[in-house]
XYZ file of C-alpha atoms in Angstrom:
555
model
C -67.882 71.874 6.996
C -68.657 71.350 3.468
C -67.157 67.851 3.400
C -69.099 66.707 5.924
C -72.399 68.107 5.104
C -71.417 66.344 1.900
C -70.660 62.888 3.713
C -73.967 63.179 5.396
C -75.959 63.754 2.478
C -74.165 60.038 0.845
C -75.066 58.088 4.057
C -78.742 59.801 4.026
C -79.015 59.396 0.471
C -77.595 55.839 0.865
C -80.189 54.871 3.632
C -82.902 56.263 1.853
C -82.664 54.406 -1.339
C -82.321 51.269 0.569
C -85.507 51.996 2.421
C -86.992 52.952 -1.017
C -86.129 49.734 -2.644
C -87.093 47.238 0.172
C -90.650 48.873 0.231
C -90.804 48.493 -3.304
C -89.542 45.140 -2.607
C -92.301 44.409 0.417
C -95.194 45.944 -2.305
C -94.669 44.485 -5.658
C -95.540 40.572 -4.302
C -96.777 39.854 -7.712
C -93.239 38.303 -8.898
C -93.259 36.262 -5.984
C -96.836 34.747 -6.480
C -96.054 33.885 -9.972
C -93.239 32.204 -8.698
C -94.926 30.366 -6.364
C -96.889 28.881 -8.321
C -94.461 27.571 -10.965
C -93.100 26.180 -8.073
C -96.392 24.572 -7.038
C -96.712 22.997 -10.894
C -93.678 21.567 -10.989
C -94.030 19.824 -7.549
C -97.176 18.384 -8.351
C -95.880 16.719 -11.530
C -92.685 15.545 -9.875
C -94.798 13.917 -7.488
C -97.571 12.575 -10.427
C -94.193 11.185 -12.894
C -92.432 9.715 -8.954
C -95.519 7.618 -8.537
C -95.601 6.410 -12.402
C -92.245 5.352 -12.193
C -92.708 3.863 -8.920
C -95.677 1.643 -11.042
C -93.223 0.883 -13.506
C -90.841 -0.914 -11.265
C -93.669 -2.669 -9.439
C -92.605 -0.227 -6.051
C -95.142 1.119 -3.749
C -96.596 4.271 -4.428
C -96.718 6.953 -1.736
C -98.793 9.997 -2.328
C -98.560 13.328 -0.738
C -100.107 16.897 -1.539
C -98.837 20.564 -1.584
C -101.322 21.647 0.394
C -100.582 25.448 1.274
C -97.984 28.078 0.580
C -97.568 30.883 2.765
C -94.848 33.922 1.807
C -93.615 36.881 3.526
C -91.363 39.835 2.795
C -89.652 42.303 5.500
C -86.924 45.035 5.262
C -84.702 46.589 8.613
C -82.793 49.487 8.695
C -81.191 51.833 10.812
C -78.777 54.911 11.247
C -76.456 56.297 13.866
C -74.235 59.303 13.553
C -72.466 62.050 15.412
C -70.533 65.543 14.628
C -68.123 68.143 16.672
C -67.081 71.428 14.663
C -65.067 74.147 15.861
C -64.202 77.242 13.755
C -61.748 79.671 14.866
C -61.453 82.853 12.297
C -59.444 84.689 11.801
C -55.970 83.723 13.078
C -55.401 83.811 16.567
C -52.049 85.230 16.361
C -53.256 88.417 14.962
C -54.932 89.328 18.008
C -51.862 89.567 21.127
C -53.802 91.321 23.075
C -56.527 88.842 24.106
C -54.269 86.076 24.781
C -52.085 85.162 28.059
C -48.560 86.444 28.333
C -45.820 84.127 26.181
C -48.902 82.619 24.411
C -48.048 84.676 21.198
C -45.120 81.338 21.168
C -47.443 79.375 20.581
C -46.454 80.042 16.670
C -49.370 78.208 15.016
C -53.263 79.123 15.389
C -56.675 76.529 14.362
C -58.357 77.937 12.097
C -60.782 75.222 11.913
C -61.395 72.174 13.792
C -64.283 69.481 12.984
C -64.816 65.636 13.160
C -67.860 63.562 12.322
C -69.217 60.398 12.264
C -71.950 58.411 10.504
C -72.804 54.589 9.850
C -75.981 52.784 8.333
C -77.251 49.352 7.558
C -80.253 47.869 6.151
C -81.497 44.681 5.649
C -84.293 42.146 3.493
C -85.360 39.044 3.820
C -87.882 36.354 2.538
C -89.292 33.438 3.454
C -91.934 30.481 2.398
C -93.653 28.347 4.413
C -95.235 25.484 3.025
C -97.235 22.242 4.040
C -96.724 19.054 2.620
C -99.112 16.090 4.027
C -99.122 12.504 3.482
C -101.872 11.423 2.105
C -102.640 7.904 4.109
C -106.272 8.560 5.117
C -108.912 5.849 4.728
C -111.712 7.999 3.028
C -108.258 9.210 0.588
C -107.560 5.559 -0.429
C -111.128 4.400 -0.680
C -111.475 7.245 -3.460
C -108.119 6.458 -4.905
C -109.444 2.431 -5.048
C -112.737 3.080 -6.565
C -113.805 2.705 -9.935
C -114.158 5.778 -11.845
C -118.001 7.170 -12.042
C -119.375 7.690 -15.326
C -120.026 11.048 -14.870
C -115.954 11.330 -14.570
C -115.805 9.960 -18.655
C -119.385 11.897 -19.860
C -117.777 14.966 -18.673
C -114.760 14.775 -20.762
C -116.290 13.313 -23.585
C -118.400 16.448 -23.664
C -115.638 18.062 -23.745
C -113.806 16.844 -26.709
C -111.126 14.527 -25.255
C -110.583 11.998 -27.715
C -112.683 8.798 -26.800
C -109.924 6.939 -27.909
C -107.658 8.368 -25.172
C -110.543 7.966 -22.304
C -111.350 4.037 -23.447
C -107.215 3.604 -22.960
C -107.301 5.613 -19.204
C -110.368 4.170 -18.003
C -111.635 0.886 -19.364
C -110.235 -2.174 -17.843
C -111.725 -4.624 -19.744
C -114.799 -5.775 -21.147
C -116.940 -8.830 -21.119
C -118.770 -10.088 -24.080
C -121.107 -12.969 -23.957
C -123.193 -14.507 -26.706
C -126.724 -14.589 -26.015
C -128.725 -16.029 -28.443
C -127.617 -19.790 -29.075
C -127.947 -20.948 -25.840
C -124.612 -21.411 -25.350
C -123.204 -18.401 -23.256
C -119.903 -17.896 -24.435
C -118.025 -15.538 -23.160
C -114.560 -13.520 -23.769
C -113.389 -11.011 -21.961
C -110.818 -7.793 -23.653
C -108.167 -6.783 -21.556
C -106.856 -3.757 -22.098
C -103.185 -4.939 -20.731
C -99.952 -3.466 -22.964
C -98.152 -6.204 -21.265
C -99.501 -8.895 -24.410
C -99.554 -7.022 -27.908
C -102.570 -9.273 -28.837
C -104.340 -8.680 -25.668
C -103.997 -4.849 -26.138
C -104.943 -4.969 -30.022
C -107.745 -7.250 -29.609
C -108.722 -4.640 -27.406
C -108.140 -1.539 -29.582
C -109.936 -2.922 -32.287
C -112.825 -3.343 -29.981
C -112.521 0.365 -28.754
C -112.305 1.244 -32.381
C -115.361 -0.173 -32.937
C -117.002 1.211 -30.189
C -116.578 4.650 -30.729
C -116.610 4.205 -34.903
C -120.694 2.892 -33.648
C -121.041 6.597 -31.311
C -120.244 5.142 -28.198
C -121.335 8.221 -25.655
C -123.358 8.786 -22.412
C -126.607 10.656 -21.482
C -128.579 11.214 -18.756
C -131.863 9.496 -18.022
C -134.251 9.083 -15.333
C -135.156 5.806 -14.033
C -137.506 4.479 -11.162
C -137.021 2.460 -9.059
C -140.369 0.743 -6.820
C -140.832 0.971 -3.087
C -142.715 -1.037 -1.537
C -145.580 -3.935 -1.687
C -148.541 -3.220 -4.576
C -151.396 -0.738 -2.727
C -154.351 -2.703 -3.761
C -157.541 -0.415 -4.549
C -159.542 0.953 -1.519
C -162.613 0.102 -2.848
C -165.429 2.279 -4.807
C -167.898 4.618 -3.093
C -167.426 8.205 -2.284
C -164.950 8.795 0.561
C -165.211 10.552 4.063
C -163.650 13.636 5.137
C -161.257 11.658 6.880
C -159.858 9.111 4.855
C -159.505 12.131 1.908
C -157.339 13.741 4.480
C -155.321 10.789 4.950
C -154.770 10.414 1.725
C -153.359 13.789 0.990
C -150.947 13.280 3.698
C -149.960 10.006 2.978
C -149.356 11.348 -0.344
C -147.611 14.772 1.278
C -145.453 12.069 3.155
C -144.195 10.358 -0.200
C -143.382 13.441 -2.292
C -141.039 14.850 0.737
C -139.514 11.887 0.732
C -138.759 11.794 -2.745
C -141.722 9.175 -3.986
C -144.635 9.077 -6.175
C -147.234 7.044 -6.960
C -148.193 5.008 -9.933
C -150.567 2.833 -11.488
C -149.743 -0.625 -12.146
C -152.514 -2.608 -13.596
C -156.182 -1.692 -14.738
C -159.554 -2.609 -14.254
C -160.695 -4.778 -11.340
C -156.959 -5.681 -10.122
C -155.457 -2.093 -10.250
C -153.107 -1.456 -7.744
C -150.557 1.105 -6.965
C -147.205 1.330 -6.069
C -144.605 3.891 -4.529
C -141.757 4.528 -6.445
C -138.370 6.465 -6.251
C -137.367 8.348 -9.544
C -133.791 8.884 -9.862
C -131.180 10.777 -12.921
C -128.239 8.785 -13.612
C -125.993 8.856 -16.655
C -125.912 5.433 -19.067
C -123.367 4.655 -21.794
C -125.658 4.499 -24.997
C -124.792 5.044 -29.012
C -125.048 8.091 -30.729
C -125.197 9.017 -34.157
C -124.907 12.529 -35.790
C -127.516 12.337 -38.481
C -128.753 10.294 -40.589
C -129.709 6.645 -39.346
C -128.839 4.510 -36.911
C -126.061 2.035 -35.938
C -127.723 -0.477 -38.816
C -124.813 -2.708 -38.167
C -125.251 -2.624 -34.150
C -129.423 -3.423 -33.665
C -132.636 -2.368 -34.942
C -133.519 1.440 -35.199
C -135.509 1.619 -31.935
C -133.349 -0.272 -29.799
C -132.924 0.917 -26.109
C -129.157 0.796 -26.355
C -129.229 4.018 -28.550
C -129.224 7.573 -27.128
C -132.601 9.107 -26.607
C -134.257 4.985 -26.629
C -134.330 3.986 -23.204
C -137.983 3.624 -22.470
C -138.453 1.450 -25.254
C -140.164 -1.484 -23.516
C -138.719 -4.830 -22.858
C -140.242 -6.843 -25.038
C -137.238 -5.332 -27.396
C -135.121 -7.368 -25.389
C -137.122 -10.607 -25.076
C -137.070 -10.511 -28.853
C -133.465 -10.159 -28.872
C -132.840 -13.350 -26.862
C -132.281 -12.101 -23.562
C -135.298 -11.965 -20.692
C -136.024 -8.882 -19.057
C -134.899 -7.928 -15.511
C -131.435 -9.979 -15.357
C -127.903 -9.301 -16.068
C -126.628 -12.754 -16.896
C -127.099 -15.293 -19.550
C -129.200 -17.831 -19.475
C -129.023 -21.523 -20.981
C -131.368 -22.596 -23.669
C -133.134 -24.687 -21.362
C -133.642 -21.613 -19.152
C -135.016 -18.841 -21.599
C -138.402 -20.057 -21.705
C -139.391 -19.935 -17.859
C -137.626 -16.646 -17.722
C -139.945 -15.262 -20.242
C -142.852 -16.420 -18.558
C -142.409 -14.936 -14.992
C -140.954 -11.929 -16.747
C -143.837 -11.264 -18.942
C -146.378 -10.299 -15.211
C -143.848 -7.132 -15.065
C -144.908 -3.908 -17.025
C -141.955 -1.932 -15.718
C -140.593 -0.787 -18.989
C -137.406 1.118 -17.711
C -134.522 -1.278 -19.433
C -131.408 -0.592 -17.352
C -129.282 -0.776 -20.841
C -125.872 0.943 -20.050
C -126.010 2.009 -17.105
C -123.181 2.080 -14.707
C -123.128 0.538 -11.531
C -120.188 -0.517 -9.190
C -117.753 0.151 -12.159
C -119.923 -1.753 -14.478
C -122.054 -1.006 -17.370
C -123.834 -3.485 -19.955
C -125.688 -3.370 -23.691
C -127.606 -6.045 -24.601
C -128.757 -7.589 -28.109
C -126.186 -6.414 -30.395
C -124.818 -7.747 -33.878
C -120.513 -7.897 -34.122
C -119.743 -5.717 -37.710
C -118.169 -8.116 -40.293
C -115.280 -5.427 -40.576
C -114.714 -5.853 -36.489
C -114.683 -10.116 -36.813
C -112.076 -9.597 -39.909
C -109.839 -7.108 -38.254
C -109.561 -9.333 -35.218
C -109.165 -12.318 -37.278
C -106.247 -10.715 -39.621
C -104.293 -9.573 -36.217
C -104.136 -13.311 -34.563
C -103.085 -14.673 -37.708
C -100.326 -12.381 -37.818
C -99.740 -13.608 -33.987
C -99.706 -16.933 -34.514
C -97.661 -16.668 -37.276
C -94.842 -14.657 -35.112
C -96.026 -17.221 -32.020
C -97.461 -20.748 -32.975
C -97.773 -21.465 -29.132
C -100.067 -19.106 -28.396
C -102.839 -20.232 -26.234
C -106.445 -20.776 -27.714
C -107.919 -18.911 -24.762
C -106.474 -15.980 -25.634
C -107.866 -15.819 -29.097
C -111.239 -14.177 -29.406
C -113.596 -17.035 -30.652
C -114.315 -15.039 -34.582
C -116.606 -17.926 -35.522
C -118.459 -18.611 -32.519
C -118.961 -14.883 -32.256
C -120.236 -14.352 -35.983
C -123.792 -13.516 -36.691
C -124.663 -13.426 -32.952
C -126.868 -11.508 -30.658
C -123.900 -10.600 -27.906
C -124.018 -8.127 -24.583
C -121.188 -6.133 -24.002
C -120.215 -5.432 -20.129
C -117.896 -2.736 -19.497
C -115.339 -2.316 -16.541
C -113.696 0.727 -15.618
C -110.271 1.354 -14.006
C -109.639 3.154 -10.606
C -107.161 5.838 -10.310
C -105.006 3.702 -8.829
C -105.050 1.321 -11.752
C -104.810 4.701 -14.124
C -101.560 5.076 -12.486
C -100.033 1.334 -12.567
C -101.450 0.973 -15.953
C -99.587 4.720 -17.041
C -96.091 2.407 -15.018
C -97.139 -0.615 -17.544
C -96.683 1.670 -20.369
C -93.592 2.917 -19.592
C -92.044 -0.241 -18.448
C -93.135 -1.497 -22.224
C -91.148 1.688 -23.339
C -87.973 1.588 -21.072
C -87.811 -1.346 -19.043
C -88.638 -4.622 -21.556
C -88.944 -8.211 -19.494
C -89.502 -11.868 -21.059
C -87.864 -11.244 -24.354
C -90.661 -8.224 -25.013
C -89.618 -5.383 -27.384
C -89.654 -2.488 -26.917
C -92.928 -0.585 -27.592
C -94.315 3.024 -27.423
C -98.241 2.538 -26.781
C -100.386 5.063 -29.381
C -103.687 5.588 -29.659
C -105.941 6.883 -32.363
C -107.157 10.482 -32.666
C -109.915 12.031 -35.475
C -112.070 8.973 -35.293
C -115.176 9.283 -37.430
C -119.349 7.803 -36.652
C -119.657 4.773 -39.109
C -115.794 4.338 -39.945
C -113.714 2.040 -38.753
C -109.602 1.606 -38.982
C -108.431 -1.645 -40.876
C -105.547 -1.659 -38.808
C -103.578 -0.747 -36.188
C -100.615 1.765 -35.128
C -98.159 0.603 -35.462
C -94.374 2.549 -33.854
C -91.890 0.574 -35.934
C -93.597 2.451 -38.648
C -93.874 5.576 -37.459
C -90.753 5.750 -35.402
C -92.869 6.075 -32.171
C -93.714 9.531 -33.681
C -97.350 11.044 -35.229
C -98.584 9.484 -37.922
C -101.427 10.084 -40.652
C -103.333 7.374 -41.639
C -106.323 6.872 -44.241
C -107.017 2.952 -44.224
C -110.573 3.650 -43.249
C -113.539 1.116 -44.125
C -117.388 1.931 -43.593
C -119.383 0.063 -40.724
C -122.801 0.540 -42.355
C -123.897 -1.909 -44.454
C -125.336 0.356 -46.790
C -122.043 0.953 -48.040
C -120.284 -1.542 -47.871
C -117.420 -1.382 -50.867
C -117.260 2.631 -50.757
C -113.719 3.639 -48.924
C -114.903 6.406 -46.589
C -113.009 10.065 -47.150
C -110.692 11.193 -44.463
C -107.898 10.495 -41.926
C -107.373 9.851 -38.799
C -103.934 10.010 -36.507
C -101.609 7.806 -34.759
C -100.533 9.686 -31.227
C -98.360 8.323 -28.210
C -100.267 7.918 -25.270
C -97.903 8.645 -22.864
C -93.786 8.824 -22.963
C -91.154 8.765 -20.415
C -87.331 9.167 -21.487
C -84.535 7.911 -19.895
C -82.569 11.023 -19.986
C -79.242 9.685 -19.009
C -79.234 7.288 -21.846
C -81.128 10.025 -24.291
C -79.458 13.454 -23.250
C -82.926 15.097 -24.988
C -84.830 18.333 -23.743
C -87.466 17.295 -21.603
C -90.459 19.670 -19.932
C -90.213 18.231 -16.346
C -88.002 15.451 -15.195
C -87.645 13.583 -12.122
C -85.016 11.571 -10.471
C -85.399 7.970 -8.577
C -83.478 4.757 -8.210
C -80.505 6.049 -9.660
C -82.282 6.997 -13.234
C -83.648 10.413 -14.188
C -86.592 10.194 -16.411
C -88.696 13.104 -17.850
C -91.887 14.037 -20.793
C -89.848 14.840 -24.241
C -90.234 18.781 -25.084
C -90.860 17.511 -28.676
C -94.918 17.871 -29.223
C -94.148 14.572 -32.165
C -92.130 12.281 -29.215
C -94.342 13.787 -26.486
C -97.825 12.761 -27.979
C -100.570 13.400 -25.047
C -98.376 12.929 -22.364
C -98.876 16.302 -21.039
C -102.561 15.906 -21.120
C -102.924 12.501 -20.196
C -100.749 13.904 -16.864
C -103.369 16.507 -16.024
C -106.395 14.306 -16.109
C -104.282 12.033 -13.516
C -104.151 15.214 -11.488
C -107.558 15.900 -11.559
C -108.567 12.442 -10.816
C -106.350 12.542 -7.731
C -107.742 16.172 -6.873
C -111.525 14.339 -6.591
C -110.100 11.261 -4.329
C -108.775 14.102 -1.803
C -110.684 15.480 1.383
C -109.128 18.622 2.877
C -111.233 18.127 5.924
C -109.124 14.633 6.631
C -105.697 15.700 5.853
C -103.407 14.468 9.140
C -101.732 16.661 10.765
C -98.300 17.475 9.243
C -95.036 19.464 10.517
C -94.146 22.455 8.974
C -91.156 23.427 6.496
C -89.719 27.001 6.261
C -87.257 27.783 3.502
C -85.832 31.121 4.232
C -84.025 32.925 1.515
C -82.131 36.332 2.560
């Protein structure tokens, strides 16, 4: 009996420890999570990198969304056994005398006789179920197509993205127009890394821009409702027409109005008007004084100026109250019918259907030679370069200009990230080859000389100190300091390559991924995320269509 008690005690034992290990299994879901949601990071990028290369072969983009991930654990086990055992001691034969006549023949005698059976199995399994939408909704696409708020850019300015890096994601272009010879000349800076003198032109503008403090704040603005409320009259008033007052004026403040004053004395008048907070692109500067080189000291384009008056911008050559240029012939009329209007909110900067605009600002010498030195160099390389595509230095020079900003949608973010990579991997009209960089550790008041440049550098991080002051205070002192050439965003081929890359994806026959090198890989990685967050905003839960679901099963 002691071999069976001893085969029982394995199958027990056996059955037990697989029970023990698939609740252990069923408990400890922690691994699982994690796993999850590597899972979940690495589909989300795959999708983000599918739709860039997509851009960069000019194919349609489809987006969809991981939207939930639902895992389960179970174990099954069971046991079946069976025993017979039969002793017979001592041996039969010793005993003649209890057994039947002739059965003493029998010559043999059992001592023992047992059998026994036993049989177990057990069982785990796993399985994740996961949803995976198409993201085709109207409200998805009109988020996707519009321009990105300002808000989008203040917030990661304030949080110390380089504003080198935004300009790149999210301005499209900008429009500058002289203002104060009459003539209205305009040029307009496309940031497009399909021309290398369209894209420097433009990052010597953006270097500019943010060398002057180029930031955003908040302000609050009004905006008038209404027809002018003349004066009731003098005398004391009734009991009555108090009370209609205070609810008229109850009436106003729920609905988000006040009233103000608009003239004095005999003609005063009132008006209803709507006050608003809205962010505004303006220019900052740490300490010290102002932009010198931009506009005068109190000008409303700076941070903290915006209720300056407009007779600031009257005396800058532009009239009050309109967004466009106009002729010499024009200008004085305009001043006339602006000069009944006391409003004094100047709507400098402030972003509107994708659009912002400053007013009344001077072009730094150091900006006008920069420019000038880079289209020299591209005329020499390309003497049939089109005069349309040069920006005008001399007509420019001296002049009072307004600068009008356009931003990119996400969209666009994501066919301009293709552009890049096409430049990179997949040259067209005799182009070469080109890694697009940007410039990090920008300073207030200093400004690069020149550009980066990834025949240099070997498309790789570079310091540079060719830094010249902006200020015209100091204007032959070289400026302390550095600042850094980065790549904006790489894709490898890695067929053709064979490098380590962080996340790759397959399409078309080519496998591309982000270099695992920090010095190749540049801000890809972060220039990736800010894409995903972008998408995260344009996306509605609430109008997700309905989708089937997928079950992986793993046993």
């Amino acid at each position: 009996m002691g071999w069976f008690n001893r085969t029982g005690c394995v199958v027990a034992a056996f059955l037990l420890a697989q029970g023990l290990c698939s609740c252990a299994v069923i408990d400890n879901y922690s691994g699982r999570a994690v796993d999850y949601n590597r899972e979940a990071e690495q589909a989300q990028e795959q999708v983000l990198l599918l739709n860039i290369v997509r851009a960069s072969l000019r194919r349609p983009m489809q987006f969809t969304s991981l939207q939930s991930i639902t895992g389960s654990a179970n174990v099954n086990a069971s046991v079946t056994g069976g025993a017979t055992d039969v002793r017979q001691t001592p041996f039969l034969s010793r005993f003649p005398s209890a057994l039947p006549p002739n059965s003493f023949q029998i010559g043999t005698a059992l001592s023992r006789i047992g059998t026994a059976t036993a049989s177990g199995n057990a069982s785990m399994g796993g399985s994740a179920t996961f949803t995976v939408p198409v993201l085709d909704t109207q409200e998805f696409y009109q988020g996707l197509l519009a321009p990105i708020p300002l808000q989008v850019i203040d917030y990661y300015l304030q949080q110390g993205f380089p504003p080198q890096l935004l300009a790149a994601l999210f301005v499209l272009k900008v429009e500058i127009t002289r203002l104060d010879d009459g003539s209205c000349r305009r040029f307009t800076f496309n940031n497009s890394v399909r021309d290398d003198l369209q894209f420097g032109q433009f990052e010597a503008f953006s270097d500019y821009l943010i060398g002057s403090g180029l930031t955003a704040e908040r302000i609050t603005s009004s905006t008038p409702y209404g027809p002018p409320i003349p004066h009731p009259g003098g005398g004391p008033a009734t009991a009555e027409e108090t009370a209609k007052v205070v609810e008229a004026y109850s009436k106003a403040s729920s609905a988000g109005l006040d009233i103000r004053q608009e003239r004095r004395g005999d003609n005063v008048t009132y008006r209803l008007q709507k006050k608003s907070s809205t962010l505004r692109l303006c220019f900052a500067h740490p300490g010290g004084a102002a932009a010198d080189w931009l506009a005068r000291p109190n000008s409303p384009m700076f941070c903290g100026q915006f209720n300056q008056g407009r007779q600031l911008a009257r005396a800058e050559g532009a009239p009050a109250g309109t967004n466009e240029c106009v002729p010499r012939s024009a200008r004085v009329a305009g001043r006339a019918a602006a000069s009944d209007n006391d409003d004094d909110d100047d709507p400098r900067g402030v972003h509107a259907n994708g659009i912002s605009e400053f007013r009344g600002i001077r072009l730094a010498p150091e900006f006008l030679e920069r420019i000038d030195r880079l289209q020299r160099a591209a005329l020499a390389a390309r003497p049939d370069l089109p005069a349309e595509a040069l920006f005008p230095v001399r007509a420019f020079a001296g002049g009072l200009v307004s600068f009008r900003f356009y931003t990119r949608s996400t969209e666009g973010i994501l066919y301009y990230l293709g552009e890049i990579t096409r430049r990179r991997l997949f040259t067209e009209f005799g182009d070469r080859s080109r890694t697009i960089q940007i410039k990090t550790g920008l300073r207030y008041g200093t400004f690069p000389a020149t550009d980066c440049n990834d025949f240099e550098n070997n498309a790789g991080w570079q310091e540079k100190s060719d830094l010249v002051y902006l200020s015209r205070r100091r204007p032959s002192i070289m400026p302390r300091g550095r600042y850094y050439c980065e790549n904006l965003f790489v894709l490898d081929n890695v067929d053709t390559l064979g490098a380590d890359n962080i996340i790759a994806v397959s399409y078309d026959g080519m496998r591309l991924g982000i270099p695992r090198d920090p010095n190749a890989r540049g801000r890809t990685t972060q220039v990736l995320e800010l894409v995903k967050q972008l998408l995260a905003l344009n996306t509605s839960a609430k109008t997700l269509p309905a989708t089937g679901v997928i079950s992986v099963v793993s046993p």
